[in-house]
């Protein structure tokens, strides 16, 4: 089994920044891809960003390109989501996920989520 735990959410003003962290534990050798998703009230869960655990290849949703950066620290089994130029529409619960596959969108293990609120 693989466990993932998010942290770093909070309240920030529009234009500000936050960095989310996701620590993976357990059978992490199974993991090939790590990703971030978010879900706002009344909306479907949407993909935000993903990174290959092994070679750092990345993929971003169009809505966050140029503002968000996903990165990894292999030694710490941790991935990060640096969020800059935040907008009120970025307000959502952000979820970290781990995949045993190579795709960007389908994941096997999920965290409990961390709330990000961007005020105007």
Tab-separated table of C-alpha atoms in Angstrom:
chain	number	residue	atom	x	y	z
A	1	UNK	CA	0.000	0.000	0.000
A	2	UNK	CA	1.024	3.625	-0.599
A	3	UNK	CA	-0.047	6.539	1.574
A	4	UNK	CA	0.069	10.181	0.530
A	5	UNK	CA	-0.435	13.148	2.861
A	6	UNK	CA	-0.858	16.756	1.734
A	7	UNK	CA	0.021	19.868	3.687
A	8	UNK	CA	0.551	23.578	3.143
A	9	UNK	CA	-2.933	24.817	2.368
A	10	UNK	CA	-4.338	27.993	3.818
A	11	UNK	CA	-5.770	31.420	3.146
A	12	UNK	CA	-3.977	33.813	0.814
A	13	UNK	CA	-4.837	37.042	-0.981
A	14	UNK	CA	-5.178	37.162	-4.749
A	15	UNK	CA	-1.764	37.523	-6.344
A	16	UNK	CA	-0.048	35.723	-3.495
A	17	UNK	CA	1.698	32.378	-3.310
A	18	UNK	CA	1.482	29.069	-1.498
A	19	UNK	CA	3.503	25.884	-1.642
A	20	UNK	CA	1.789	22.563	-1.095
A	21	UNK	CA	3.683	19.453	-0.046
A	22	UNK	CA	2.804	15.796	-0.477
A	23	UNK	CA	4.707	13.116	1.405
A	24	UNK	CA	4.477	9.547	0.144
A	25	UNK	CA	5.105	6.509	2.307
A	26	UNK	CA	4.681	2.757	2.248
A	27	UNK	CA	5.469	0.839	-0.926
A	28	UNK	CA	6.662	3.881	-2.822
A	29	UNK	CA	8.683	1.766	-5.226
A	30	UNK	CA	5.351	1.096	-6.925
A	31	UNK	CA	4.875	4.770	-7.814
A	32	UNK	CA	5.765	6.105	-11.249
A	33	UNK	CA	3.752	9.337	-11.429
A	34	UNK	CA	2.629	11.871	-8.828
A	35	UNK	CA	-0.099	14.392	-9.466
A	36	UNK	CA	-2.202	17.171	-8.017
A	37	UNK	CA	-5.944	17.579	-8.474
A	38	UNK	CA	-8.399	20.097	-7.070
A	39	UNK	CA	-12.113	20.320	-6.454
A	40	UNK	CA	-14.027	23.534	-5.862
A	41	UNK	CA	-17.533	23.666	-4.357
A	42	UNK	CA	-20.125	22.682	-6.933
A	43	UNK	CA	-17.511	21.679	-9.508
A	44	UNK	CA	-15.968	18.431	-10.673
A	45	UNK	CA	-12.518	17.397	-9.579
A	46	UNK	CA	-9.969	18.614	-12.110
A	47	UNK	CA	-6.390	17.793	-12.958
A	48	UNK	CA	-3.778	20.404	-12.017
A	49	UNK	CA	-0.273	19.031	-12.576
A	50	UNK	CA	1.760	15.818	-12.643
A	51	UNK	CA	5.379	14.751	-12.508
A	52	UNK	CA	7.277	11.565	-13.228
A	53	UNK	CA	8.885	10.259	-10.060
A	54	UNK	CA	11.890	9.039	-12.016
A	55	UNK	CA	12.793	11.604	-14.680
A	56	UNK	CA	10.918	14.809	-13.636
A	57	UNK	CA	8.836	15.041	-16.805
A	58	UNK	CA	5.905	17.355	-16.077
A	59	UNK	CA	2.449	18.131	-17.383
A	60	UNK	CA	0.130	21.011	-16.459
A	61	UNK	CA	-3.476	21.949	-16.938
A	62	UNK	CA	-3.864	24.985	-19.180
A	63	UNK	CA	-5.480	26.923	-16.342
A	64	UNK	CA	-2.297	26.870	-14.242
A	65	UNK	CA	0.493	26.946	-16.834
A	66	UNK	CA	2.950	29.714	-16.092
A	67	UNK	CA	1.698	30.092	-12.513
A	68	UNK	CA	2.110	26.684	-10.855
A	69	UNK	CA	5.207	24.503	-10.719
A	70	UNK	CA	5.341	20.868	-9.663
A	71	UNK	CA	8.612	19.435	-8.408
A	72	UNK	CA	9.941	16.452	-6.502
A	73	UNK	CA	12.522	15.503	-3.892
A	74	UNK	CA	13.324	11.823	-4.313
A	75	UNK	CA	15.301	11.594	-1.072
A	76	UNK	CA	12.300	12.826	0.923
A	77	UNK	CA	9.656	10.969	-1.109
A	78	UNK	CA	7.926	14.305	-1.431
A	79	UNK	CA	6.369	16.311	-4.254
A	80	UNK	CA	5.579	20.010	-4.156
A	81	UNK	CA	3.187	22.343	-5.882
A	82	UNK	CA	4.402	25.928	-5.939
A	83	UNK	CA	1.425	28.171	-6.659
A	84	UNK	CA	2.096	31.766	-7.683
A	85	UNK	CA	-0.164	34.578	-8.883
A	86	UNK	CA	-3.105	32.925	-7.189
A	87	UNK	CA	-6.618	33.827	-8.267
A	88	UNK	CA	-9.936	33.443	-6.434
A	89	UNK	CA	-10.883	30.742	-8.941
A	90	UNK	CA	-7.971	28.659	-7.620
A	91	UNK	CA	-9.921	28.195	-4.383
A	92	UNK	CA	-10.471	24.466	-3.897
A	93	UNK	CA	-9.525	21.411	-1.930
A	94	UNK	CA	-6.245	20.205	-3.403
A	95	UNK	CA	-5.527	16.482	-3.513
A	96	UNK	CA	-2.242	14.687	-4.016
A	97	UNK	CA	-2.293	11.377	-5.857
A	98	UNK	CA	0.120	8.615	-6.821
A	99	UNK	CA	-0.035	6.350	-9.842
A	100	UNK	CA	1.603	3.037	-10.632
A	101	UNK	CA	1.210	3.833	-14.316
A	102	UNK	CA	2.804	6.293	-16.707
A	103	UNK	CA	-0.298	8.295	-17.597
A	104	UNK	CA	-0.969	11.792	-16.316
A	105	UNK	CA	-4.640	11.458	-15.367
A	106	UNK	CA	-5.352	8.072	-13.727
A	107	UNK	CA	-4.198	7.471	-10.145
A	108	UNK	CA	-4.275	4.647	-7.611
A	109	UNK	CA	-3.630	6.321	-4.244
A	110	UNK	CA	-5.108	9.551	-2.909
A	111	UNK	CA	-4.522	11.895	-0.011
A	112	UNK	CA	-7.239	13.462	2.118
A	113	UNK	CA	-6.884	16.940	0.658
A	114	UNK	CA	-5.812	20.364	1.865
A	115	UNK	CA	-7.909	23.518	1.567
A	116	UNK	CA	-6.628	26.477	-0.435
A	117	UNK	CA	-8.658	29.671	-0.229
A	118	UNK	CA	-7.776	32.741	-2.296
A	119	UNK	CA	-9.498	35.958	-1.307
A	120	UNK	CA	-10.101	38.939	-3.569
